[in-house]
Amino acid sequence: MLVLLLVGIFLRVFHLGGWLQFGGDEARDVEVIQTAWKSWSPIWLGPSSSIGNFSLGPFFYYLLAPAVILSNFHPVAGAWVVVGFGILTLPLIYLMGRRLWDETAGFIAMGLYAVSGLIVAYTRWSWNPNLLPFFLLLFLLALWVVVHGRDARARQWALITAAVAFGIGIQLHASTLFTLPIIALGFLLWERPRNIPWLWWAYAAVMILILHAPLIVFELRHGFENTQGLLTIFNSQDPRGAWMTSVIATLQRLWVLTVEIVEFPKQWSILVSLLLVSGLFGMGMSWRRHLLSDAQRTACRLLIIWLGSFLLVAFFRVGPIFSHFVAMIFPIPFLLIGITGSILSRKASAYVLFLLCLGLLTFSNVFYQIQRFAVLEHGGDRTQAFHDVTLKEQTALVDELAVLGQDKDLLVEIMKEPIYGRSLRFLYARRTGRRLQNASGENSALLICVPTESCIADGRMRNRRLLYRSGNTTLWSPKMD
């Protein structure tokens, strides 16, 4: 287990600062915390949701705040917080696999999760959905202890832990705003825990309210403005056509994303699919033949509710489904493959074949990581899933701008303004105490191409002189007559 942890830690922290994905969202997070700290005012709202017209709760900012403030608002500070939770997720996956099946399943799930290309990539940058696996697993494991804790005190404190995980998790992404209440309700209806005094349930409810206090105060002061924005989701029209067609298309997309989670290069999609289906089949047959203990059956119920609530929300989601939308179920495919491995371990020849498959997937993921790290070292990540300019490149560009501007305000035109405009302005202000002023379309403005390819299509570099190049970023002079 220690070896698996060390491998997972290495992949998550190696050259984190230089190769960090730092775009507009990440700069916004640091600026929000910086503004609140300097003005001594609470943060009332969290990041805006990608659907509807509302904001999430602010607890993501409060999780980042200590590290960001203590580092003097360094751009890497928030990423270290996310990496820390990502590392803590590894033992939680092991524990979930052990509760669900046995130690073998837990080790397999944890080991494959530790090297997954997509999981590592998401863990290495500061974004609110990237914390979902930790808080979902903590919530589910705490619910399991509520039913099967060794004594009354353990069950009671597990309920408080579940309330904390619920209160934080529900503020991290729009998907958990709906799925976590469904999971909690499904658990209460299916398990019906009666061994905890009502007073502890009241404590749990109060804890959830405390974690939502800033958002509640904002709503009371602004006439429930955020809630009204949330309700606009239910007025949206689904453009995908007939309901059955929508369900089939959603399932197809989710299956593709699930395969990506396990093996991001997607070179062994059929193998991953077989392992996942085998895990589902094995769990179903064991349930049907009454081969599971009461504790295992509770864990399986939680897994079923977890996956079912996610699918329910996914079916009614309007718009495309991206990989971060499935962050709340990132652990599930690894747990299913762990179950497959545990079942096959009962027969030596089958287990050897499984270990060969597992080694193949591990090698594919690690080889992808090596390739991606090499690309990052030489200038950005060109994969479609992630940004293509690293913090190291942006910092070097800002250093060059500081020299050109002699620590004064500069007129600039930034290509890919929505992604990199805010981050470059934040870095320049932090470096010089001055501003990069937006002067889009003005001939007197410097042209910043991040990445360089963004300026090629429309000929923005015509009649300009190259002033600076680093990796995937270039800086061009004002237009010359």
Coordinates of C-alpha atoms in Angstrom, one line a residue, residues 216-440:
I216 CA -27.9 31.6 3.5
V217 CA -27.0 35.2 4.6
F218 CA -26.5 36.3 1.0
E219 CA -29.9 34.8 0.0
L220 CA -31.7 36.5 2.9
R221 CA -30.1 39.9 2.1
H222 CA -30.8 39.6 -1.7
G223 CA -34.3 38.2 -1.8
F224 CA -33.2 34.7 -2.7
E225 CA -31.6 35.9 -5.9
N226 CA -29.3 32.9 -6.3
T227 CA -32.1 30.4 -5.7
Q228 CA -34.2 32.1 -8.4
G229 CA -31.2 31.7 -10.8
L230 CA -31.0 28.0 -9.8
L231 CA -34.6 27.5 -10.7
T232 CA -34.0 28.6 -14.2
I233 CA -32.4 25.2 -14.8
F234 CA -35.9 23.6 -14.7
N235 CA -37.2 26.0 -17.3
S236 CA -34.6 25.0 -19.8
Q237 CA -35.6 23.1 -22.9
D238 CA -33.7 19.9 -23.8
P239 CA -32.5 20.3 -27.4
R240 CA -31.5 16.6 -27.8
G241 CA -34.8 15.4 -29.1
A242 CA -36.9 12.4 -27.9
W243 CA -36.3 11.3 -24.3
M244 CA -35.3 7.7 -25.2
T245 CA -32.8 9.0 -27.8
S246 CA -31.5 11.4 -25.2
V247 CA -31.0 8.5 -22.7
I248 CA -29.2 6.4 -25.2
A249 CA -26.9 9.2 -26.3
T250 CA -26.1 10.1 -22.7
L251 CA -25.3 6.5 -21.8
Q252 CA -23.0 6.2 -24.8
R253 CA -21.2 9.4 -23.9
L254 CA -20.9 8.4 -20.2
W255 CA -19.4 5.0 -21.2
V256 CA -16.8 6.7 -23.3
L257 CA -15.9 9.0 -20.5
T258 CA -15.8 6.1 -18.0
V259 CA -13.3 4.2 -20.2
E260 CA -11.2 7.4 -20.4
I261 CA -11.1 7.6 -16.6
V262 CA -9.5 4.2 -16.4
E263 CA -7.1 4.5 -19.3
F264 CA -7.0 8.0 -20.8
P265 CA -5.1 7.2 -24.0
K266 CA -8.0 4.9 -24.8
Q267 CA -5.8 2.4 -26.6
W268 CA -7.4 -0.5 -24.7
S269 CA -11.1 0.5 -24.6
I270 CA -12.4 -3.0 -25.2
L271 CA -10.3 -4.4 -22.4
V272 CA -11.5 -1.8 -20.0
S273 CA -15.1 -2.3 -21.0
L274 CA -14.8 -6.1 -20.4
L275 CA -13.3 -5.5 -16.9
L276 CA -16.1 -3.0 -16.0
V277 CA -18.9 -5.3 -17.2
S278 CA -17.3 -8.2 -15.4
G279 CA -17.3 -6.2 -12.2
L280 CA -20.9 -5.3 -12.5
F281 CA -21.9 -8.9 -13.4
G282 CA -19.9 -10.3 -10.5
M283 CA -21.4 -7.9 -8.0
G284 CA -24.9 -8.6 -9.3
M285 CA -24.5 -12.4 -9.2
S286 CA -23.0 -12.3 -5.7
W287 CA -25.9 -10.2 -4.5
R288 CA -28.5 -12.6 -6.1
R289 CA -26.9 -15.7 -4.7
H290 CA -26.7 -14.1 -1.2
L291 CA -22.9 -14.4 -1.0
L292 CA -22.4 -11.0 0.5
S293 CA -22.4 -10.1 4.2
D294 CA -24.7 -7.4 5.6
A295 CA -21.9 -4.9 5.6
Q296 CA -21.0 -5.7 2.0
R297 CA -24.7 -5.4 1.0
T298 CA -24.8 -1.9 2.6
A299 CA -21.8 -0.8 0.6
C300 CA -23.3 -2.2 -2.6
R301 CA -26.5 -0.3 -1.9
L302 CA -24.5 2.9 -1.5
L303 CA -22.7 2.2 -4.8
I304 CA -26.0 1.6 -6.6
I305 CA -27.6 4.8 -5.1
W306 CA -24.4 6.7 -6.0
L307 CA -24.4 5.6 -9.6
G308 CA -28.2 5.7 -10.0
S309 CA -28.4 9.3 -8.7
F310 CA -25.7 10.4 -11.1
L311 CA -27.4 8.8 -14.1
L312 CA -30.7 10.4 -13.1
V313 CA -29.1 13.8 -13.1
A314 CA -27.1 13.1 -16.3
F315 CA -30.3 12.1 -18.2
F316 CA -31.9 15.5 -17.5
R317 CA -28.8 17.5 -18.1
V318 CA -29.0 20.0 -20.9
G319 CA -26.0 20.4 -23.1
P320 CA -22.8 18.4 -23.7
I321 CA -21.3 16.2 -21.0
F322 CA -17.6 16.9 -20.4
S323 CA -15.2 14.8 -18.4
H324 CA -15.3 17.0 -15.3
F325 CA -19.1 16.3 -15.1
V326 CA -18.3 12.7 -14.2
A327 CA -15.8 13.7 -11.4
M328 CA -18.2 12.6 -8.8
I329 CA -18.1 9.0 -10.0
F330 CA -14.4 8.9 -10.8
P331 CA -13.9 6.1 -8.2
I332 CA -16.6 3.8 -9.4
P333 CA -14.9 2.2 -12.5
F334 CA -11.8 1.5 -10.4
L335 CA -13.9 -0.2 -7.7
L336 CA -15.6 -2.3 -10.3
I337 CA -12.3 -3.4 -11.8
G338 CA -11.2 -4.2 -8.2
I339 CA -14.2 -6.4 -7.8
T340 CA -13.3 -8.2 -11.1
G341 CA -9.8 -8.8 -9.9
S342 CA -10.9 -10.1 -6.5
I343 CA -13.3 -12.6 -8.1
L344 CA -10.7 -13.8 -10.5
S345 CA -8.1 -14.2 -7.8
R346 CA -9.9 -17.3 -6.6
K347 CA -8.5 -19.1 -9.7
A348 CA -4.8 -18.9 -10.4
S349 CA -4.8 -18.9 -14.2
A350 CA -7.6 -16.4 -14.4
Y351 CA -5.8 -14.1 -11.9
V352 CA -2.6 -14.2 -13.8
L353 CA -4.4 -13.1 -16.9
F354 CA -6.1 -10.3 -15.0
L355 CA -2.8 -9.2 -13.6
L356 CA -1.4 -9.0 -17.1
C357 CA -4.3 -6.9 -18.2
L358 CA -3.9 -4.7 -15.1
G359 CA -0.2 -4.3 -15.9
L360 CA -1.0 -3.3 -19.5
L361 CA -3.4 -0.6 -18.3
T362 CA -0.9 0.6 -15.7
F363 CA 1.9 0.8 -18.3
S364 CA -0.4 2.7 -20.7
N365 CA -1.3 5.2 -18.1
V366 CA 2.2 5.7 -16.9
F367 CA 3.6 6.0 -20.4
Y368 CA 0.9 8.6 -21.1
Q369 CA 2.1 10.5 -18.0
I370 CA 5.7 10.5 -19.2
Q371 CA 4.6 11.8 -22.7
R372 CA 2.5 14.5 -21.1
F373 CA 5.2 15.6 -18.7
A374 CA 7.6 15.8 -21.7
V375 CA 5.2 18.0 -23.6
L376 CA 4.6 20.2 -20.5
E377 CA 8.4 20.6 -20.1
H378 CA 8.7 21.9 -23.7
G379 CA 5.7 24.2 -23.8
G380 CA 2.1 23.3 -22.8
D381 CA -0.3 20.4 -23.0
R382 CA -1.7 20.0 -26.5
T383 CA -4.4 17.4 -25.5
Q384 CA -7.9 18.6 -25.9
A385 CA -8.8 18.0 -22.3
F386 CA -6.6 20.6 -20.8
H387 CA -5.2 24.1 -21.4
D388 CA -2.2 24.4 -23.6
V389 CA -0.1 27.0 -21.8
T390 CA 1.5 26.3 -18.4
L391 CA 2.1 28.6 -15.5
K392 CA 5.9 28.5 -16.2
E393 CA 5.3 29.9 -19.7
Q394 CA 2.9 32.6 -18.4
T395 CA 5.4 33.6 -15.7
A396 CA 8.2 33.9 -18.2
L397 CA 6.0 36.0 -20.5
V398 CA 5.1 38.3 -17.6
D399 CA 8.7 38.7 -16.7
E400 CA 9.4 39.9 -20.3
L401 CA 6.4 42.2 -20.1
A402 CA 7.7 43.7 -16.9
V403 CA 11.0 44.5 -18.6
L404 CA 9.3 46.0 -21.6
G405 CA 6.9 48.0 -19.5
Q406 CA 9.4 49.0 -16.9
D407 CA 6.8 48.3 -14.2
K408 CA 4.1 50.5 -15.8
D409 CA 0.7 49.8 -17.3
L410 CA 0.8 48.2 -20.7
L411 CA -1.7 48.2 -23.6
V412 CA -2.1 44.6 -24.8
E413 CA -4.4 42.5 -26.9
I414 CA -4.5 38.9 -25.6
M415 CA -5.7 36.1 -27.8
K416 CA -7.8 33.5 -26.0
E417 CA -8.8 36.3 -23.7
P418 CA -11.5 34.3 -21.8
I419 CA -8.9 31.7 -20.8
Y420 CA -5.7 33.5 -20.3
G421 CA -6.6 37.2 -20.1
R422 CA -7.4 37.2 -16.4
S423 CA -4.5 34.9 -15.4
L424 CA -1.9 37.1 -17.2
R425 CA -3.4 40.2 -15.7
F426 CA -3.2 38.7 -12.2
L427 CA 0.4 37.5 -12.7
Y428 CA 1.5 40.9 -14.1
A429 CA -0.2 42.8 -11.2
R430 CA 1.4 40.5 -8.7
R431 CA 4.8 40.8 -10.4
T432 CA 4.8 44.6 -10.9
G433 CA 1.9 46.2 -9.0
R434 CA 0.7 47.6 -12.4
R435 CA -2.0 46.5 -14.9
L436 CA -2.3 45.0 -18.3
Q437 CA -4.9 47.2 -20.0
N438 CA -7.1 45.5 -22.6
A439 CA -6.7 47.3 -26.0
S440 CA -8.3 44.8 -28.4

